[in-house]
Coordinates of N, CA and C and ligand atoms in Angstrom, one line a residue:
M18 N 130.8 79.7 79.2 CA 130.6 78.7 80.3 C 129.2 78.4 80.4
S19 N 128.8 77.2 80.6 CA 127.4 76.8 80.8 C 127.1 76.5 82.2
F20 N 125.9 76.8 82.6 CA 125.4 76.4 84.0 C 123.9 76.4 84.0
D21 N 123.3 75.8 85.0 CA 121.9 75.7 85.1 C 121.4 76.9 85.8
L22 N 120.9 77.9 85.1 CA 120.4 79.1 85.7 C 119.3 78.8 86.6
F23 N 119.3 79.3 87.8 CA 118.3 79.1 88.8 C 118.2 77.6 89.4
A24 N 119.1 76.8 89.0 CA 119.2 75.5 89.6 C 119.6 75.6 91.0
T25 N 118.9 74.9 91.9 CA 119.2 74.9 93.3 C 119.9 73.6 93.7
S26 N 121.0 73.7 94.4 CA 121.7 72.5 94.8 C 122.1 72.7 96.3
S27 N 122.4 71.6 96.8 CA 122.8 71.6 98.3 C 124.1 70.8 98.4
D28 N 125.1 71.4 99.1 CA 126.2 70.6 99.5 C 126.7 71.1 100.9
N29 N 127.2 70.2 101.7 CA 127.6 70.5 103.1 C 126.5 71.3 103.8
G30 N 125.2 71.0 103.5 CA 124.2 71.6 104.2 C 123.9 73.0 103.8
V31 N 124.5 73.5 102.7 CA 124.3 74.9 102.2 C 123.5 74.8 100.9
T32 N 122.3 75.4 100.9 CA 121.5 75.5 99.8 C 121.9 76.7 98.9
K33 N 122.0 76.6 97.6 CA 122.3 77.7 96.8 C 121.6 77.7 95.5
T34 N 121.3 78.8 95.0 CA 120.7 79.0 93.7 C 121.5 79.9 92.8
Q35 N 121.8 79.4 91.6 CA 122.7 80.2 90.7 C 121.9 81.3 90.0
L36 N 122.4 82.5 90.0 CA 121.8 83.7 89.4 C 122.4 84.0 88.1
A37 N 123.7 83.7 87.9 CA 124.4 83.9 86.7 C 125.8 83.2 86.9
D38 N 126.6 83.3 85.9 CA 128.0 82.7 86.0 C 128.7 83.3 87.2
Q39 N 129.0 82.5 88.2 CA 129.7 82.9 89.4 C 128.9 83.9 90.2
A40 N 127.6 83.7 90.2 CA 126.7 84.6 91.1 C 125.7 83.6 91.7
W41 N 125.6 83.7 93.1 CA 124.8 82.8 93.8 C 124.0 83.4 94.9
H42 N 122.8 82.9 95.1 CA 121.9 83.3 96.2 C 121.9 82.1 97.2
L43 N 122.3 82.4 98.4 CA 122.4 81.4 99.5 C 121.3 81.8 100.5
P44 N 120.1 81.2 100.4 CA 118.9 81.5 101.3 C 119.3 81.1 102.7
N45 N 118.9 82.0 103.6 CA 119.1 81.8 105.1 C 120.5 81.3 105.4
F46 N 121.5 81.8 104.8 CA 122.9 81.3 105.1 C 123.3 81.6 106.5
I47 N 122.8 82.7 107.0 CA 123.3 83.1 108.4 C 122.7 82.3 109.5
Q48 N 121.6 81.6 109.2 CA 120.9 80.7 110.2 C 120.6 81.5 111.5
N49 N 121.1 80.9 112.6 CA 120.7 81.5 113.9 C 121.7 82.6 114.4
R50 N 122.5 83.1 113.5 CA 123.4 84.1 114.0 C 122.9 85.5 114.0
D51 N 121.6 85.7 113.8 CA 121.0 87.0 113.6 C 121.0 87.9 114.9
N52 N 120.8 87.2 116.0 CA 120.9 88.0 117.3 C 122.3 88.5 117.6
L53 N 123.3 87.7 117.3 CA 124.6 88.2 117.5 C 125.0 89.3 116.5
L54 N 124.5 89.2 115.3 CA 124.7 90.3 114.3 C 124.1 91.6 114.7
K55 N 122.9 91.4 115.3 CA 122.1 92.6 115.7 C 122.9 93.3 116.9
A56 N 123.4 92.6 117.8 CA 124.1 93.2 118.9 C 125.4 93.9 118.4
L57 N 126.1 93.2 117.5 CA 127.3 93.9 116.9 C 127.0 95.1 116.2
L58 N 125.9 95.1 115.4 CA 125.5 96.3 114.6 C 125.2 97.4 115.5
N59 N 124.5 97.1 116.6 CA 124.2 98.2 117.6 C 125.4 98.9 118.2
E60 N 126.5 98.1 118.4 CA 127.7 98.7 118.8 C 128.4 99.5 117.7
L61 N 128.4 98.9 116.5 CA 129.1 99.6 115.4 C 128.4 101.0 115.1
I62 N 127.1 101.0 115.2 CA 126.4 102.3 114.8 C 126.5 103.4 115.9
Q63 N 127.0 102.9 117.1 CA 127.3 104.0 118.1 C 128.7 104.5 117.8
L64 N 129.6 103.7 117.3 CA 131.0 104.2 117.1 C 131.1 105.0 115.8
A65 N 130.3 104.6 114.8 CA 130.3 105.3 113.5 C 128.9 105.4 113.1
P66 N 128.2 106.5 113.5 CA 126.8 106.7 113.3 C 126.3 106.5 111.8
L67 N 125.1 106.1 111.6 CA 124.5 106.0 110.3 C 124.3 107.4 109.8
R68 N 124.5 107.6 108.5 CA 124.3 108.9 107.8 C 123.9 108.6 106.4
K69 N 123.3 109.6 105.8 CA 123.0 109.6 104.4 C 124.1 110.3 103.6
M70 N 124.7 109.6 102.7 CA 125.7 110.3 101.9 C 125.1 110.9 100.6
K71 N 125.9 111.9 100.1 CA 125.5 112.5 98.9 C 126.2 111.9 97.7
T72 N 125.5 111.8 96.6 CA 126.2 111.3 95.4 C 127.1 112.5 94.9
P73 N 128.0 112.2 94.0 CA 128.9 113.3 93.5 C 128.1 114.4 92.8
S74 N 126.9 114.0 92.3 CA 126.0 115.1 91.7 C 125.2 115.9 92.7
G75 N 125.3 115.5 94.0 CA 124.7 116.3 95.0 C 123.4 115.7 95.5
K76 N 123.0 114.6 95.0 CA 121.7 114.0 95.5 C 121.9 113.2 96.8
L77 N 121.0 113.4 97.7 CA 121.0 112.6 99.0 C 120.6 111.2 98.7
M78 N 121.4 110.2 99.1 CA 121.0 108.8 98.9 C 119.9 108.5 99.9
S79 N 119.0 107.5 99.5 CA 117.9 107.2 100.4 C 118.3 106.2 101.5
V80 N 119.4 105.6 101.4 CA 119.9 104.6 102.3 C 120.8 105.2 103.4
N81 N 120.6 104.8 104.6 CA 121.5 105.3 105.7 C 122.7 104.4 105.8
M82 N 123.9 104.9 105.8 CA 125.1 104.1 105.7 C 126.1 104.3 106.8
T83 N 126.9 103.3 107.1 CA 128.1 103.4 107.8 C 129.0 102.3 107.4
C84 N 130.2 102.2 108.0 CA 131.1 101.1 107.5 C 131.9 100.6 108.7
C85 N 132.5 99.4 108.5 CA 133.6 99.0 109.4 C 134.6 98.3 108.6
G86 N 135.8 98.1 109.2 CA 136.9 97.4 108.5 C 138.0 98.4 108.3
D87 N 139.1 98.0 107.6 CA 140.3 98.8 107.4 C 139.9 100.1 106.7
V88 N 139.0 100.0 105.7 CA 138.5 101.1 104.9 C 137.0 101.1 104.8
G89 N 136.5 102.3 104.6 CA 135.0 102.4 104.4 C 134.7 103.1 103.1
W90 N 133.5 102.9 102.6 CA 133.1 103.5 101.3 C 132.5 104.8 101.6
V91 N 132.9 105.8 100.9 CA 132.5 107.2 101.1 C 132.0 107.8 99.7
S92 N 131.0 108.6 99.8 CA 130.5 109.3 98.6 C 130.3 110.7 99.0
D93 N 130.8 111.7 98.2 CA 130.6 113.1 98.4 C 130.9 113.8 97.1
A94 N 131.0 115.1 97.2 CA 131.1 115.9 96.0 C 132.4 115.6 95.2
L95 N 133.4 115.0 95.9 CA 134.6 114.6 95.3 C 134.5 113.3 94.5
G96 N 133.5 112.5 94.8 CA 133.3 111.2 94.1 C 133.1 110.1 95.1
Y97 N 133.3 108.9 94.6 CA 133.2 107.7 95.4 C 134.6 107.2 95.6
R98 N 134.8 106.7 96.9 CA 136.2 106.2 97.2 C 136.1 105.4 98.5
Y99 N 137.2 104.6 98.7 CA 137.4 104.0 100.0 C 138.4 104.9 100.8
Q100 N 138.1 105.0 102.1 CA 139.1 105.7 102.9 C 139.2 105.1 104.3
G101 N 140.3 105.3 105.0 CA 140.5 104.7 106.3 C 139.8 105.3 107.5
T102 N 139.3 106.5 107.2 CA 138.7 107.3 108.4 C 137.2 107.6 108.0
D103 N 136.4 107.8 109.1 CA 135.1 108.2 109.0 C 135.0 109.7 108.8
P104 N 134.5 110.2 107.7 CA 134.5 111.7 107.5 C 133.8 112.5 108.6
L105 N 132.8 111.8 109.3 CA 132.1 112.5 110.3 C 133.0 112.8 111.6
S106 N 133.9 111.9 111.8 CA 134.7 112.0 113.1 C 136.2 112.1 112.8
N107 N 136.6 111.8 111.6 CA 138.0 111.7 111.3 C 138.7 110.6 112.1
L108 N 137.9 109.7 112.7 CA 138.5 108.5 113.4 C 138.6 107.4 112.4
S109 N 139.4 106.4 112.7 CA 139.4 105.1 111.9 C 138.0 104.5 112.0
W110 N 137.6 103.8 111.0 CA 136.3 103.1 111.0 C 136.4 102.0 112.1
P111 N 135.3 101.6 112.7 CA 135.4 100.5 113.7 C 136.0 99.2 113.1
V112 N 136.7 98.4 113.9 CA 137.2 97.2 113.4 C 136.1 96.2 113.0
M113 N 136.3 95.5 111.9 CA 135.3 94.5 111.5 C 135.2 93.4 112.5
P114 N 134.0 93.1 113.1 CA 133.9 92.0 114.1 C 134.2 90.7 113.4
D115 N 134.8 89.8 114.3 CA 135.2 88.5 113.8 C 134.1 87.7 113.1
L116 N 132.9 87.9 113.7 CA 131.7 87.1 113.2 C 131.4 87.6 111.8
F117 N 131.5 88.9 111.5 CA 131.3 89.5 110.2 C 132.3 88.8 109.2
N118 N 133.5 88.9 109.6 CA 134.6 88.4 108.7 C 134.4 86.9 108.4
A119 N 134.0 86.1 109.5 CA 133.9 84.7 109.3 C 132.7 84.4 108.4
L120 N 131.6 85.1 108.6 CA 130.4 84.8 107.8 C 130.7 85.1 106.3
A121 N 131.4 86.2 106.1 CA 131.7 86.6 104.7 C 132.6 85.6 104.0
K122 N 133.6 85.1 104.8 CA 134.5 84.1 104.2 C 133.8 82.8 103.9
E123 N 132.9 82.4 104.9 CA 132.2 81.2 104.7 C 131.3 81.2 103.5
A124 N 130.6 82.4 103.3 CA 129.6 82.5 102.2 C 130.4 82.5 100.9
A125 N 131.5 83.2 100.9 CA 132.3 83.3 99.6 C 132.8 81.9 99.3
A126 N 133.2 81.1 100.3 CA 133.7 79.8 100.0 C 132.6 78.9 99.5
A127 N 131.4 79.0 100.1 CA 130.2 78.2 99.6 C 129.9 78.5 98.2
A128 N 130.2 79.7 97.7 CA 129.9 80.1 96.3 C 131.1 79.9 95.4
G129 N 132.2 79.3 95.9 CA 133.3 78.9 95.1 C 134.5 79.9 95.1
F130 N 134.4 80.9 96.0 CA 135.5 81.8 96.1 C 136.3 81.6 97.4
E131 N 137.3 80.7 97.3 CA 138.1 80.4 98.5 C 139.0 81.6 98.8
N132 N 139.5 81.7 100.0 CA 140.5 82.8 100.4 C 140.0 84.2 100.3
F133 N 138.7 84.4 100.4 CA 138.2 85.8 100.4 C 138.7 86.5 101.7
E134 N 139.3 87.6 101.6 CA 139.7 88.4 102.8 C 139.1 89.8 102.7
P135 N 137.9 89.9 103.2 CA 137.3 91.3 103.2 C 138.1 92.3 104.0
D136 N 138.3 93.5 103.5 CA 138.9 94.5 104.3 C 137.9 95.7 104.6
S137 N 136.6 95.5 104.1 CA 135.7 96.6 104.3 C 134.3 96.0 104.3
C138 N 133.4 96.5 105.2 CA 132.0 96.1 105.2 C 131.2 97.4 105.2
L139 N 130.4 97.5 104.2 CA 129.5 98.7 104.1 C 128.2 98.2 104.7
I140 N 127.7 99.0 105.6 CA 126.5 98.7 106.4 C 125.4 99.7 106.0
N141 N 124.3 99.1 105.4 CA 123.2 100.0 104.8 C 121.9 99.7 105.6
Y142 N 121.3 100.7 106.1 CA 120.0 100.6 106.7 C 119.0 101.2 105.7
Y143 N 118.0 100.4 105.3 CA 116.9 100.8 104.4 C 115.7 101.0 105.2
S144 N 115.1 102.3 105.3 CA 113.8 102.4 105.8 C 112.8 102.1 104.7
V145 N 111.5 102.0 105.1 CA 110.5 101.7 104.1 C 110.6 102.7 103.0
G146 N 110.6 102.3 101.8 CA 110.7 103.3 100.6 C 112.1 103.5 100.1
A147 N 113.1 103.1 100.9 CA 114.5 103.4 100.5 C 114.9 102.3 99.4
R148 N 115.7 102.8 98.5 CA 116.1 101.9 97.3 C 117.5 102.2 96.9
L149 N 118.0 101.3 96.0 CA 119.3 101.5 95.5 C 119.2 101.4 94.0
S150 N 119.5 102.4 93.2 CA 119.4 102.3 91.8 C 120.5 101.4 91.2
M151 N 120.3 101.0 90.0 CA 121.2 100.0 89.3 C 122.6 100.6 89.3
H152 N 123.6 99.8 89.7 CA 125.0 100.3 89.7 C 125.9 99.1 89.6
Q153 N 127.2 99.4 89.4 CA 128.2 98.3 89.5 C 129.0 98.7 90.8
D154 N 129.5 97.7 91.5 CA 130.5 97.9 92.5 C 131.9 97.9 91.9
K155 N 132.4 99.1 91.6 CA 133.7 99.1 90.8 C 134.7 100.1 91.5
D156 N 134.5 100.4 92.7 CA 135.5 101.3 93.4 C 136.6 100.5 94.1
E157 N 136.6 99.2 93.9 CA 137.5 98.4 94.6 C 138.8 98.2 93.7
A158 N 139.9 97.9 94.4 CA 141.1 97.8 93.6 C 141.3 96.4 92.9
D159 N 140.6 95.4 93.4 CA 140.9 94.0 93.0 C 139.6 93.3 92.6
F160 N 139.3 93.2 91.3 CA 138.1 92.6 90.9 C 138.1 91.1 90.9
S161 N 139.3 90.5 91.3 CA 139.3 89.0 91.4 C 138.6 88.6 92.7
Q162 N 138.3 89.5 93.6 CA 137.6 89.1 94.9 C 136.1 89.4 94.7
P163 N 135.3 88.5 95.3 CA 133.8 88.7 95.1 C 133.3 89.8 96.0
I164 N 132.0 90.1 95.8 CA 131.2 90.9 96.7 C 130.3 89.9 97.5
V165 N 130.2 90.1 98.8 CA 129.3 89.2 99.6 C 128.3 90.2 100.3
S166 N 127.0 89.9 100.0 CA 125.9 90.8 100.5 C 125.0 90.0 101.4
V167 N 124.9 90.5 102.7 CA 124.0 89.8 103.7 C 122.8 90.7 103.9
S168 N 121.6 90.1 103.9 CA 120.3 90.8 104.1 C 119.7 90.4 105.4
L169 N 119.3 91.5 106.1 CA 118.6 91.3 107.5 C 117.4 92.1 107.5
G170 N 116.4 91.7 108.3 CA 115.2 92.4 108.5 C 114.2 92.3 107.4
L171 N 113.5 93.4 107.0 CA 112.5 93.3 106.0 C 113.0 92.8 104.7
P172 N 112.1 92.1 104.0 CA 112.6 91.6 102.6 C 112.7 92.7 101.6
A173 N 113.3 92.4 100.5 CA 113.4 93.4 99.4 C 113.6 92.6 98.1
T174 N 113.3 93.3 97.0 CA 113.5 92.7 95.7 C 114.9 93.2 95.2
F175 N 115.8 92.3 94.9 CA 117.1 92.6 94.4 C 117.1 92.4 92.9
L176 N 117.6 93.3 92.2 CA 117.6 93.2 90.7 C 119.1 92.9 90.4
F177 N 119.2 91.8 89.6 CA 120.6 91.4 89.2 C 120.6 91.4 87.7
A178 N 121.5 92.2 87.1 CA 121.6 92.2 85.6 C 123.0 91.8 85.2
G179 N 123.2 91.9 83.9 CA 124.5 91.6 83.4 C 125.5 92.7 83.5
L180 N 126.5 92.7 82.6 CA 127.6 93.7 82.6 C 127.2 95.0 82.0
Q181 N 126.0 95.1 81.4 CA 125.5 96.4 80.8 C 124.3 96.9 81.6
R182 N 124.2 98.2 81.8 CA 123.1 98.7 82.6 C 121.8 98.2 82.1
N183 N 121.7 98.1 80.8 CA 120.4 97.7 80.2 C 120.3 96.2 79.9
S184 N 121.2 95.4 80.5 CA 121.1 93.9 80.4 C 119.8 93.4 81.0
A185 N 119.3 92.3 80.6 CA 118.1 91.7 81.2 C 118.3 91.5 82.7
Q186 N 117.3 91.8 83.4 CA 117.3 91.8 84.9 C 116.7 90.5 85.4
T187 N 117.3 89.9 86.4 CA 116.7 88.9 87.2 C 116.2 89.5 88.5
R188 N 115.0 89.2 89.0 CA 114.5 89.7 90.2 C 114.6 88.6 91.3
I189 N 115.2 88.9 92.4 CA 115.4 87.9 93.5 C 114.8 88.5 94.7
A190 N 113.9 87.7 95.4 CA 113.3 88.1 96.7 C 114.3 87.8 97.7
L191 N 114.9 88.8 98.4 CA 115.8 88.5 99.5 C 115.2 88.7 100.8
H192 N 115.3 87.7 101.6 CA 114.7 87.6 103.0 C 115.8 87.7 104.0
H193 N 115.3 87.9 105.2 CA 116.2 88.0 106.4 C 117.1 86.7 106.4
G194 N 118.4 87.0 106.5 CA 119.4 85.9 106.6 C 120.0 85.4 105.3
D195 N 119.4 85.9 104.2 CA 119.9 85.5 102.9 C 121.3 86.2 102.6
V196 N 122.1 85.5 101.8 CA 123.3 86.0 101.3 C 123.4 85.9 99.8
V197 N 123.9 86.9 99.1 CA 124.2 86.9 97.7 C 125.7 87.1 97.5
V198 N 126.3 86.3 96.7 CA 127.7 86.4 96.4 C 127.9 86.5 94.9
W199 N 128.6 87.5 94.4 CA 128.9 87.6 93.0 C 130.4 88.0 92.8
G200 N 131.0 87.3 91.8 CA 132.4 87.6 91.5 C 132.8 87.0 90.2
G201 N 134.1 87.0 89.9 CA 134.5 86.4 88.7 C 133.9 87.1 87.5
A202 N 133.3 86.2 86.6 CA 132.6 86.7 85.4 C 131.5 87.7 85.7
S203 N 130.9 87.6 86.9 CA 129.8 88.5 87.3 C 130.2 89.6 88.2
R204 N 131.5 89.8 88.4 CA 131.9 90.7 89.4 C 131.4 92.2 89.2
L205 N 131.4 92.5 87.9 CA 130.9 93.9 87.6 C 129.5 93.9 87.1
A206 N 128.7 92.9 87.5 CA 127.3 92.9 87.1 C 126.6 94.1 87.7
Y207 N 125.7 94.7 86.9 CA 124.8 95.8 87.5 C 123.8 95.1 88.4
H208 N 123.5 95.9 89.5 CA 122.5 95.4 90.5 C 121.9 96.5 91.2
G209 N 120.7 96.3 91.8 CA 120.0 97.4 92.5 C 119.0 96.7 93.4
V210 N 118.3 97.6 94.2 CA 117.3 97.2 95.2 C 116.0 98.0 95.0
L211 N 114.9 97.4 94.7 CA 113.6 98.1 94.6 C 113.2 98.7 96.0
P212 N 112.4 99.7 96.0 CA 112.0 100.4 97.2 C 111.5 99.3 98.2
V213 N 112.0 99.4 99.5 CA 111.5 98.4 100.5 C 110.1 98.7 100.9
E214 N 109.3 97.6 100.9 CA 107.9 97.8 101.2 C 107.6 97.7 102.7
N215 N 106.5 98.4 103.1 CA 106.2 98.5 104.5 C 106.0 97.1 105.1
G216 N 106.5 97.0 106.3 CA 106.4 95.7 107.0 C 107.0 95.8 108.4
M217 N 107.0 94.7 109.1 CA 107.5 94.7 110.5 C 108.3 93.4 110.6
H218 N 109.5 93.5 111.0 CA 110.3 92.3 111.2 C 110.5 92.1 112.7
D219 N 110.4 90.9 113.2 CA 110.5 90.6 114.6 C 111.8 91.1 115.3
L220 N 112.9 91.0 114.6 CA 114.2 91.4 115.3 C 114.6 92.8 114.9
F221 N 114.3 93.2 113.7 CA 114.8 94.5 113.2 C 113.8 95.6 112.9
G222 N 112.5 95.3 113.2 CA 111.5 96.3 113.1 C 111.2 96.6 111.6
S223 N 110.9 97.9 111.3 CA 110.5 98.2 109.9 C 111.7 98.7 109.1
Q224 N 112.7 97.9 109.1 CA 113.9 98.2 108.3 C 114.5 97.0 107.6
R225 N 115.2 97.3 106.6 CA 116.1 96.3 106.0 C 117.5 96.7 106.2
I226 N 118.3 95.8 106.5 CA 119.8 96.0 106.7 C 120.5 95.2 105.7
N227 N 121.5 95.8 105.1 CA 122.4 95.0 104.2 C 123.8 95.3 104.5
L228 N 124.5 94.2 104.6 CA 126.0 94.3 104.9 C 126.7 93.8 103.6
T229 N 127.5 94.7 103.0 CA 128.3 94.2 101.8 C 129.7 94.2 102.1
F230 N 130.3 93.0 101.9 CA 131.7 92.8 102.2 C 132.5 92.9 100.9
R231 N 133.6 93.6 101.0 CA 134.5 93.7 99.8 C 136.0 93.6 100.2
K232 N 136.8 93.3 99.2 CA 138.2 93.5 99.3 C 138.5 94.7 98.5
A233 N 138.6 95.9 99.2 CA 138.6 97.2 98.6 C 140.0 97.6 98.1
C234 N 141.0 97.2 99.0 CA 142.4 97.7 98.7 C 143.4 96.6 98.3
Ligands
MD6_308 C1 121.6 95.3 98.8 N1 123.6 96.5 98.1 O1 121.4 96.2 99.5 C2 122.8 95.4 97.8 N2 126.3 98.4 96.6 O2 121.0 94.2 98.7 C3 124.5 97.0 97.2 O3 124.5 96.6 96.1 C4 125.4 98.0 97.5 O4 124.4 98.3 99.6 C5 127.1 99.4 96.8 C6 127.1 100.1 98.0 C7 126.1 99.7 98.9 C8 125.3 98.7 98.7
FE309 FE1 126.3 97.3 95.1

């Protein structure tokens, strides 16, 4: 399939830049919904507190995580998986707020994925220096559904590669309000986040927050 890599187009008022086949960067897609998102996040992290998870090999991840939705992503000595309860409390994860669901569906549709029905949102808080090494999102049952990733707060450099860990990498500067959507031919693309650099954001302080929406089950 051919496409204009990095070509930027606009339709229905949505600007988007193509990163790869079926992978798109939607700058400032969330527009003025940031204050609402912040209020919802503050409620969610009271119900299911942020925590650092351990990789199956026992390393503490640098990102603080929690989840909402029908299932949440969990990592521990047993491996990576989705489960319906928060291991800290054994309670169900908080319900996904309607605004989260609506934004994820809108962004997916803008990137060509109609009928996205996320059942899980992974909420990641990056302090300065936190990073995410190159990985595939492959713990979901259905790879026909895309991944939708919303960035808030401090900027970060997102690395987007192909289907092999050592594929050529594209570097994308992600700013507050940006969304990245990848699916289809790019669904299993390797990606990661370079260490977040020091800074101060008006609304979120010295943190980067990332929401990743998936259809996990
Ligand atoms: C990002 N996040 O923070 C991209 N993947 O921009 C991810 O790729 C990601 O935050 C799996 C689990 C959590 C994540
Ligand atoms: Fe990921």
